[in-house]
Amino acid sequence: MEILKSEKQGEVLVAVFCGSEFNAAVSEKFKEESLRYMAEGHTRIALDLSNVKFMDSSGLGALVFFLKKANQKAGFAIFGIGKMVKNLLQITKTYRAFRIFENREDAVAFLSAS
């Protein structure tokens, strides 16, 4: 089962989270797939979370894990977060750790400029 689909947009890799639930059932696979992008040499990654309707602590943990790894090797931004995900990020105070954008164009523009 593929968790992420990706496409290049200039120098930025846009990864789209395919499922509607970012939870324990998919968090390990997400880590594997996202780390593979960095291993392949992608240094600017925008993650589209617009499909995600539910995220639990495992999903949040996987997202934070990737943020830490990406900050060491790549630029990283997320976009398309829904109300549930936004609330989770705010409640856990992780919101300010991420570069969050409303849409793909803004995330790609930011990463392209960095």
mmCIF file of C-alpha atoms in Angstrom:
data_model
loop_
_atom_site.group_PDB
_atom_site.id
_atom_site.type_symbol
_atom_site.label_atom_id
_atom_site.label_comp_id
_atom_site.label_asym_id
_atom_site.label_seq_id
_atom_site.Cartn_x
_atom_site.Cartn_y
_atom_site.Cartn_z
ATOM 1 C CA MET A 1 0.000 0.000 0.000
ATOM 2 C CA GLU A 2 1.425 3.332 -1.055
ATOM 3 C CA ILE A 3 1.101 6.109 1.515
ATOM 4 C CA LEU A 4 2.617 8.933 -0.533
ATOM 5 C CA LYS A 5 2.439 9.874 -4.197
ATOM 6 C CA SER A 6 4.974 12.357 -5.419
ATOM 7 C CA GLU A 7 5.755 14.616 -8.331
ATOM 8 C CA LYS A 8 8.485 17.139 -9.025
ATOM 9 C CA GLN A 9 7.557 20.769 -9.372
ATOM 10 C CA GLY A 10 10.773 22.492 -10.359
ATOM 11 C CA GLU A 11 13.305 21.740 -7.617
ATOM 12 C CA VAL A 12 10.579 20.833 -5.120
ATOM 13 C CA LEU A 13 9.223 17.348 -4.562
ATOM 14 C CA VAL A 14 5.510 17.525 -3.768
ATOM 15 C CA ALA A 15 4.391 14.472 -1.775
ATOM 16 C CA VAL A 16 0.665 13.875 -1.408
ATOM 17 C CA PHE A 17 -0.555 11.836 1.558
ATOM 18 C CA CYS A 18 -2.976 9.385 -0.064
ATOM 19 C CA GLY A 19 -5.129 8.265 2.839
ATOM 20 C CA SER A 20 -7.711 10.024 4.943
ATOM 21 C CA GLU A 21 -6.334 8.680 8.244
ATOM 22 C CA PHE A 22 -2.791 9.358 9.424
ATOM 23 C CA ASN A 23 -2.581 6.887 12.302
ATOM 24 C CA ALA A 24 -0.617 3.961 13.741
ATOM 25 C CA ALA A 25 -1.602 1.752 10.814
ATOM 26 C CA VAL A 26 0.289 3.948 8.326
ATOM 27 C CA SER A 27 2.835 5.913 10.352
ATOM 28 C CA GLU A 28 5.750 3.477 9.915
ATOM 29 C CA LYS A 29 5.142 3.206 6.181
ATOM 30 C CA PHE A 30 5.018 7.022 5.997
ATOM 31 C CA LYS A 31 8.409 7.212 7.712
ATOM 32 C CA GLU A 32 9.902 4.693 5.278
ATOM 33 C CA GLU A 33 8.539 6.419 2.184
ATOM 34 C CA SER A 34 9.424 9.934 3.320
ATOM 35 C CA LEU A 35 12.970 8.941 4.312
ATOM 36 C CA ARG A 36 13.378 7.316 0.917
ATOM 37 C CA TYR A 37 12.771 10.718 -0.708
ATOM 38 C CA MET A 38 15.710 12.195 1.174
ATOM 39 C CA ALA A 39 17.870 9.160 0.413
ATOM 40 C CA GLU A 40 17.097 9.735 -3.271
ATOM 41 C CA GLY A 41 18.554 13.231 -2.913
ATOM 42 C CA HIS A 42 15.446 15.387 -2.706
ATOM 43 C CA THR A 43 16.337 18.469 -0.678
ATOM 44 C CA ARG A 44 13.069 20.418 -0.863
ATOM 45 C CA ILE A 45 9.891 18.577 0.068
ATOM 46 C CA ALA A 46 6.331 19.902 0.312
ATOM 47 C CA LEU A 47 3.842 17.555 1.967
ATOM 48 C CA ASP A 48 0.174 17.809 0.969
ATOM 49 C CA LEU A 49 -2.095 16.778 3.852
ATOM 50 C CA SER A 50 -5.370 17.864 2.258
ATOM 51 C CA ASN A 51 -6.689 14.271 2.163
ATOM 52 C CA VAL A 52 -6.127 13.766 5.902
ATOM 53 C CA LYS A 53 -9.348 13.926 7.913
ATOM 54 C CA PHE A 54 -8.008 12.229 11.047
ATOM 55 C CA MET A 55 -4.585 12.162 12.665
ATOM 56 C CA ASP A 56 -3.699 10.429 15.928
ATOM 57 C CA SER A 57 -0.564 10.642 18.059
ATOM 58 C CA SER A 58 1.232 8.069 15.888
ATOM 59 C CA GLY A 59 0.613 10.154 12.789
ATOM 60 C CA LEU A 60 1.740 13.288 14.588
ATOM 61 C CA GLY A 61 4.837 11.456 15.818
ATOM 62 C CA ALA A 62 5.670 10.355 12.265
ATOM 63 C CA LEU A 63 5.232 13.910 11.034
ATOM 64 C CA VAL A 64 7.525 15.288 13.760
ATOM 65 C CA PHE A 65 10.041 12.499 13.032
ATOM 66 C CA PHE A 66 10.140 13.491 9.385
ATOM 67 C CA LEU A 67 10.415 17.175 10.283
ATOM 68 C CA LYS A 68 13.498 16.464 12.395
ATOM 69 C CA LYS A 69 15.107 14.356 9.666
ATOM 70 C CA ALA A 70 14.194 16.845 6.945
ATOM 71 C CA ASN A 71 15.645 19.774 8.867
ATOM 72 C CA GLN A 72 18.990 17.989 8.859
ATOM 73 C CA LYS A 73 19.010 17.296 5.129
ATOM 74 C CA ALA A 74 16.197 19.130 3.358
ATOM 75 C CA GLY A 75 13.777 22.012 3.340
ATOM 76 C CA PHE A 76 10.317 20.873 4.401
ATOM 77 C CA ALA A 77 6.865 22.471 4.328
ATOM 78 C CA ILE A 78 3.308 21.195 4.717
ATOM 79 C CA PHE A 79 0.142 22.502 3.153
ATOM 80 C CA GLY A 80 -3.522 21.720 2.839
ATOM 81 C CA ILE A 81 -4.114 20.908 6.498
ATOM 82 C CA GLY A 82 -7.732 20.596 7.535
ATOM 83 C CA LYS A 83 -9.367 21.808 10.706
ATOM 84 C CA MET A 84 -8.828 18.560 12.648
ATOM 85 C CA VAL A 85 -5.103 18.418 11.868
ATOM 86 C CA LYS A 86 -4.692 22.135 12.529
ATOM 87 C CA ASN A 87 -6.386 21.763 15.920
ATOM 88 C CA LEU A 88 -4.149 18.807 16.820
ATOM 89 C CA LEU A 89 -1.023 20.774 15.900
ATOM 90 C CA GLN A 90 -2.219 23.742 17.961
ATOM 91 C CA ILE A 91 -3.242 21.692 21.013
ATOM 92 C CA THR A 92 0.109 19.893 21.068
ATOM 93 C CA LYS A 93 2.000 23.150 20.447
ATOM 94 C CA THR A 94 3.750 21.604 17.439
ATOM 95 C CA TYR A 95 2.090 24.068 15.056
ATOM 96 C CA ARG A 96 4.948 26.568 15.290
ATOM 97 C CA ALA A 97 7.579 23.896 14.503
ATOM 98 C CA PHE A 98 6.258 23.421 10.958
ATOM 99 C CA ARG A 99 6.294 25.686 7.936
ATOM 100 C CA ILE A 100 2.590 25.548 7.098
ATOM 101 C CA PHE A 101 1.031 26.995 3.963
ATOM 102 C CA GLU A 102 -2.535 27.220 2.720
ATOM 103 C CA ASN A 103 -1.812 25.795 -0.715
ATOM 104 C CA ARG A 104 0.698 24.066 -2.953
ATOM 105 C CA GLU A 105 1.722 27.212 -4.792
ATOM 106 C CA ASP A 106 2.776 29.016 -1.592
ATOM 107 C CA ALA A 107 4.657 26.001 -0.216
ATOM 108 C CA VAL A 108 6.491 25.413 -3.495
ATOM 109 C CA ALA A 109 7.315 29.132 -3.842
ATOM 110 C CA PHE A 110 8.751 29.203 -0.315
ATOM 111 C CA LEU A 111 10.876 26.097 -0.844
ATOM 112 C CA SER A 112 12.008 27.250 -4.277
ATOM 113 C CA ALA A 113 13.274 30.509 -2.794
ATOM 114 C CA SER A 114 15.213 28.826 0.018
#
